[in-house]
Short mmCIF file of C-alpha atoms in Angstrom, two decimals:
data_model
loop_
_atom_site.label_atom_id
_atom_site.label_comp_id
_atom_site.label_asym_id
_atom_site.label_seq_id
_atom_site.Cartn_x
_atom_site.Cartn_y
_atom_site.Cartn_z
CA UNK Q 1 0.00 0.00 0.00
CA UNK Q 2 1.34 3.45 -0.94
CA UNK Q 3 1.98 6.09 1.70
CA UNK Q 4 -1.01 8.18 0.62
CA UNK Q 5 -3.27 5.14 0.80
CA UNK Q 6 -2.05 4.35 4.32
CA UNK Q 7 -2.90 7.85 5.49
CA UNK Q 8 -6.27 7.83 3.79
CA UNK Q 9 -7.19 4.46 5.27
CA UNK Q 10 -6.13 5.55 8.76
CA UNK Q 11 -8.16 8.77 8.56
CA UNK Q 12 -11.24 7.26 6.95
CA UNK Q 13 -11.42 3.78 8.43
CA UNK Q 14 -9.38 4.20 11.62
CA UNK Q 15 -6.87 1.53 10.63
CA UNK Q 16 -4.37 0.70 7.91
CA UNK Q 17 -2.32 -2.40 7.10
CA UNK Q 18 1.33 -2.09 6.03
CA UNK Q 19 2.46 -5.38 4.48
CA UNK Q 20 6.04 -6.58 4.97
CA UNK Q 21 7.16 -3.61 7.07
CA UNK Q 22 9.76 -5.73 8.88
CA UNK Q 23 11.87 -8.27 7.02
CA UNK Q 24 12.53 -11.95 7.87
CA UNK Q 25 16.03 -11.49 9.29
CA UNK Q 26 14.97 -8.78 11.71
CA UNK Q 27 11.88 -10.77 12.67
CA UNK Q 28 14.07 -13.80 13.46
CA UNK Q 29 16.23 -11.60 15.71
CA UNK Q 30 13.16 -10.25 17.50
CA UNK Q 31 11.71 -13.71 18.02
CA UNK Q 32 15.02 -14.85 19.54
CA UNK Q 33 14.71 -12.29 22.36
CA UNK Q 34 14.00 -14.13 25.65
CA UNK Q 35 10.83 -12.16 26.38
CA UNK Q 36 9.41 -13.15 22.98
CA UNK Q 37 10.81 -16.67 22.74
CA UNK Q 38 9.32 -17.85 26.05
CA UNK Q 39 7.32 -21.07 25.82
CA UNK Q 40 3.83 -20.56 24.45
CA UNK Q 41 2.26 -21.75 27.71
CA UNK Q 42 4.45 -19.53 29.90
CA UNK Q 43 2.07 -16.57 29.89
CA UNK Q 44 -0.20 -14.56 27.63
CA UNK Q 45 2.24 -11.68 27.19
CA UNK Q 46 4.13 -8.80 28.76
CA UNK Q 47 3.18 -5.11 29.11
CA UNK Q 48 6.62 -3.82 30.10
CA UNK Q 49 8.77 -4.48 27.06
CA UNK Q 50 9.92 -0.89 26.53
CA UNK Q 51 12.36 -1.42 29.38
CA UNK Q 52 14.25 -3.79 27.05
CA UNK Q 53 16.91 -2.17 24.88
CA UNK Q 54 15.95 -4.11 21.75
CA UNK Q 55 12.33 -3.00 22.13
CA UNK Q 56 13.28 0.66 22.49
CA UNK Q 57 15.37 0.41 19.33
CA UNK Q 58 12.47 -1.21 17.47
CA UNK Q 59 10.10 1.51 18.73
CA UNK Q 60 12.46 4.17 17.37
CA UNK Q 61 12.76 2.40 14.01
CA UNK Q 62 8.99 2.12 13.62
CA UNK Q 63 8.53 5.74 14.67
CA UNK Q 64 10.96 6.89 11.96
CA UNK Q 65 9.18 4.87 9.29
CA UNK Q 66 5.75 6.03 10.37
CA UNK Q 67 6.91 9.65 10.50
CA UNK Q 68 8.42 9.35 7.00
CA UNK Q 69 5.05 8.04 5.80
CA UNK Q 70 3.27 11.02 7.34
CA UNK Q 71 1.41 8.87 9.86
CA UNK Q 72 3.15 10.09 13.00
CA UNK Q 73 4.82 13.30 14.15
CA UNK Q 74 8.61 13.17 14.10
CA UNK Q 75 8.76 14.12 17.80
CA UNK Q 76 6.21 11.50 18.91
CA UNK Q 77 7.23 9.04 21.61
CA UNK Q 78 6.55 5.40 22.28
CA UNK Q 79 4.75 5.13 25.63
CA UNK Q 80 4.14 1.38 25.84
CA UNK Q 81 4.81 -1.92 24.14
CA UNK Q 82 2.80 -5.01 24.96
CA UNK Q 83 3.47 -8.53 23.74
CA UNK Q 84 0.32 -10.55 23.13
CA UNK Q 85 0.99 -14.27 22.88
CA UNK Q 86 -2.07 -16.30 21.86
CA UNK Q 87 -1.89 -20.07 21.27
CA UNK Q 88 -3.87 -23.23 21.85
CA UNK Q 89 -2.60 -23.34 25.45
CA UNK Q 90 -3.04 -19.58 26.06
CA UNK Q 91 -6.28 -18.70 24.34
CA UNK Q 92 -8.84 -15.98 24.95
CA UNK Q 93 -11.49 -13.83 23.33
CA UNK Q 94 -11.77 -10.06 23.61
CA UNK Q 95 -15.18 -8.42 23.54
CA UNK Q 96 -15.91 -5.30 21.51
CA UNK Q 97 -14.16 -2.28 23.06
CA UNK Q 98 -12.03 0.83 22.59
CA UNK Q 99 -8.58 1.30 24.14
CA UNK Q 100 -9.24 4.10 26.61
CA UNK Q 101 -6.49 3.84 29.25
CA UNK Q 102 -2.93 5.16 29.01
CA UNK Q 103 0.12 4.58 31.27
CA UNK Q 104 1.20 7.70 33.17
CA UNK Q 105 3.90 8.54 35.70
CA UNK Q 106 1.64 9.74 38.51
CA UNK Q 107 -1.97 10.72 39.28
CA UNK Q 108 -3.11 14.24 38.40
CA UNK Q 109 -5.97 16.26 39.83
CA UNK Q 110 -8.10 17.06 36.80
CA UNK Q 111 -11.84 16.35 36.67
CA UNK Q 112 -11.56 15.40 32.98
CA UNK Q 113 -9.49 12.33 33.90
CA UNK Q 114 -11.40 9.14 34.67
CA UNK Q 115 -11.03 5.55 35.87
CA UNK Q 116 -7.65 5.65 37.60
CA UNK Q 117 -6.09 2.21 38.12
CA UNK Q 118 -2.76 0.51 38.81
CA UNK Q 119 -1.30 -2.44 36.91
CA UNK Q 120 2.06 -3.94 37.84
CA UNK Q 121 2.88 -0.80 39.80
CA UNK Q 122 2.04 1.65 37.01
CA UNK Q 123 -0.69 4.26 36.99
CA UNK Q 124 -3.31 4.16 34.22
CA UNK Q 125 -6.04 6.66 33.45
CA UNK Q 126 -8.71 7.32 30.85
CA UNK Q 127 -8.09 10.82 29.41
CA UNK Q 128 -10.54 12.84 27.30
CA UNK Q 129 -11.27 11.70 23.74
CA UNK Q 130 -9.33 14.72 22.44
CA UNK Q 131 -6.09 13.13 23.62
CA UNK Q 132 -7.03 9.60 22.58
CA UNK Q 133 -7.65 10.85 19.05
CA UNK Q 134 -4.00 11.97 18.87
CA UNK Q 135 -2.60 8.55 19.77
CA UNK Q 136 -1.58 5.77 17.43
CA UNK Q 137 -1.43 2.04 18.10
CA UNK Q 138 0.95 -0.02 15.96
CA UNK Q 139 0.78 -3.81 15.99
CA UNK Q 140 3.71 -5.78 14.55
CA UNK Q 141 2.83 -9.37 13.70
CA UNK Q 142 5.63 -11.78 14.57
CA UNK Q 143 3.71 -14.74 13.11
CA UNK Q 144 1.24 -15.26 10.30
CA UNK Q 145 -2.25 -14.54 11.61
CA UNK Q 146 -5.02 -16.19 9.62
CA UNK Q 147 -8.73 -16.51 10.26
CA UNK Q 148 -8.13 -19.39 12.69
CA UNK Q 149 -5.56 -17.54 14.80
CA UNK Q 150 -7.88 -15.09 16.53
CA UNK Q 151 -7.15 -11.97 14.43
CA UNK Q 152 -8.37 -8.56 15.47
CA UNK Q 153 -11.83 -7.67 14.14
CA UNK Q 154 -12.50 -3.95 13.74
CA UNK Q 155 -15.49 -1.73 13.00
CA UNK Q 156 -14.28 0.58 10.25
CA UNK Q 157 -14.88 4.28 10.88
CA UNK Q 158 -15.92 3.85 14.52
CA UNK Q 159 -12.96 5.97 15.68
CA UNK Q 160 -14.83 9.05 14.44
CA UNK Q 161 -17.58 8.69 17.07
CA UNK Q 162 -15.57 9.48 20.22
CA UNK Q 163 -15.99 7.45 23.39
CA UNK Q 164 -18.83 4.96 23.01
CA UNK Q 165 -21.00 3.19 25.56
CA UNK Q 166 -21.84 -0.47 25.06
CA UNK Q 167 -25.16 0.17 23.33
CA UNK Q 168 -23.66 2.63 20.84
CA UNK Q 169 -20.78 0.26 20.14
CA UNK Q 170 -23.11 -2.63 19.39
CA UNK Q 171 -25.25 -0.41 17.17
CA UNK Q 172 -22.24 0.67 15.12
CA UNK Q 173 -21.12 -2.93 14.66
CA UNK Q 174 -24.62 -3.94 13.59
CA UNK Q 175 -24.76 -1.08 11.10
CA UNK Q 176 -21.27 -1.37 9.62
CA UNK Q 177 -20.13 -4.93 10.30
CA UNK Q 178 -16.59 -6.02 11.12
CA UNK Q 179 -13.35 -6.45 9.21
CA UNK Q 180 -11.03 -9.30 10.20
CA UNK Q 181 -7.44 -8.03 10.13
CA UNK Q 182 -5.57 -11.14 9.05
CA UNK Q 183 -1.86 -10.57 8.51
CA UNK Q 184 1.38 -12.13 7.39
CA UNK Q 185 4.51 -12.25 9.47
CA UNK Q 186 6.16 -8.80 9.44
CA UNK Q 187 2.97 -6.87 8.64
CA UNK Q 188 1.90 -3.81 10.64
CA UNK Q 189 -1.65 -3.05 11.69
CA UNK Q 190 -1.85 0.69 12.43
CA UNK Q 191 -4.95 1.90 14.25
CA UNK Q 192 -6.52 4.63 16.34
CA UNK Q 193 -7.20 3.56 19.95
CA UNK Q 194 -10.83 4.75 19.68
CA UNK Q 195 -11.46 2.24 16.87
CA UNK Q 196 -13.87 -0.46 18.06
CA UNK Q 197 -12.16 -3.84 18.02
CA UNK Q 198 -12.54 -7.39 19.30
CA UNK Q 199 -11.02 -10.81 18.74
CA UNK Q 200 -12.13 -14.43 18.94
CA UNK Q 201 -10.32 -17.39 20.42
CA UNK Q 202 -7.83 -19.12 18.14
CA UNK Q 203 -9.27 -22.28 16.58
CA UNK Q 204 -6.15 -23.63 14.86
CA UNK Q 205 -4.51 -25.93 17.45
CA UNK Q 206 -1.00 -25.81 15.98
CA UNK Q 207 -1.00 -22.07 15.41
CA UNK Q 208 0.25 -19.16 17.47
CA UNK Q 209 -0.26 -15.43 17.24
CA UNK Q 210 2.42 -13.18 18.70
CA UNK Q 211 1.96 -9.44 18.32
CA UNK Q 212 4.01 -6.49 19.59
CA UNK Q 213 1.54 -3.69 20.29
CA UNK Q 214 3.11 -0.22 20.51
CA UNK Q 215 1.38 2.94 21.71
CA UNK Q 216 2.68 6.27 20.32
CA UNK Q 217 1.64 9.77 21.23
CA UNK Q 218 2.82 13.37 21.64
CA UNK Q 219 5.67 13.92 24.10
CA UNK Q 220 3.61 16.48 26.01
CA UNK Q 221 0.13 15.11 26.67
CA UNK Q 222 -1.37 17.87 28.82
CA UNK Q 223 -3.88 17.56 31.65
CA UNK Q 224 -0.91 17.73 34.09
CA UNK Q 225 0.01 14.21 32.94
CA UNK Q 226 3.35 12.71 31.95
CA UNK Q 227 4.01 9.35 30.33
CA UNK Q 228 5.40 6.69 32.65
CA UNK Q 229 7.83 5.82 29.84
CA UNK Q 230 8.68 7.87 26.76
CA UNK Q 231 11.13 6.67 24.12
#
């Protein structure tokens, strides 16, 4: 897909797919990292990968490519990277939702901030939709992800409707349907966090679906907030 098409798809549909963004040799090196190469039944993933040097370097590489394609500001930062590891032994479904929480360094006293929580010692909060609309999620597929591997299913264009309650989300899915985002190894799925998305359990017993999910945003996020990590 050409650069202009990527930007158009992201603006119009809330997601874009970039085939073959990372080559086989680099993918092999990533998959050899201990955090990624752990046994499939070890756990379902890791939310703290940006502390790893290799992950920070990958985040910077992706940021440069996305910025060159006009999809991300050159001074944007990576705020989080999560490894999702789905297999026959670690299998789950995700109901229809938007990604509303972000990792921040400390609580802030602002009535526009909602749903404070802590996960693994980090603070998370749901900021206003204005900030969420400026963020970009980038999912790097480390394995082929076919229809039987529990791919993400998205409701195209739903990112344009702001924060949605459950009834509005279901109504949009009923009206517009879903797109299954199957992918080949090395493909990127680029999406807005407000895009409605879900996934089913994997049904292919021998398969596995490993995805590195990066969150990018502006260095200064306002609302008296600061990222817990910014690379």
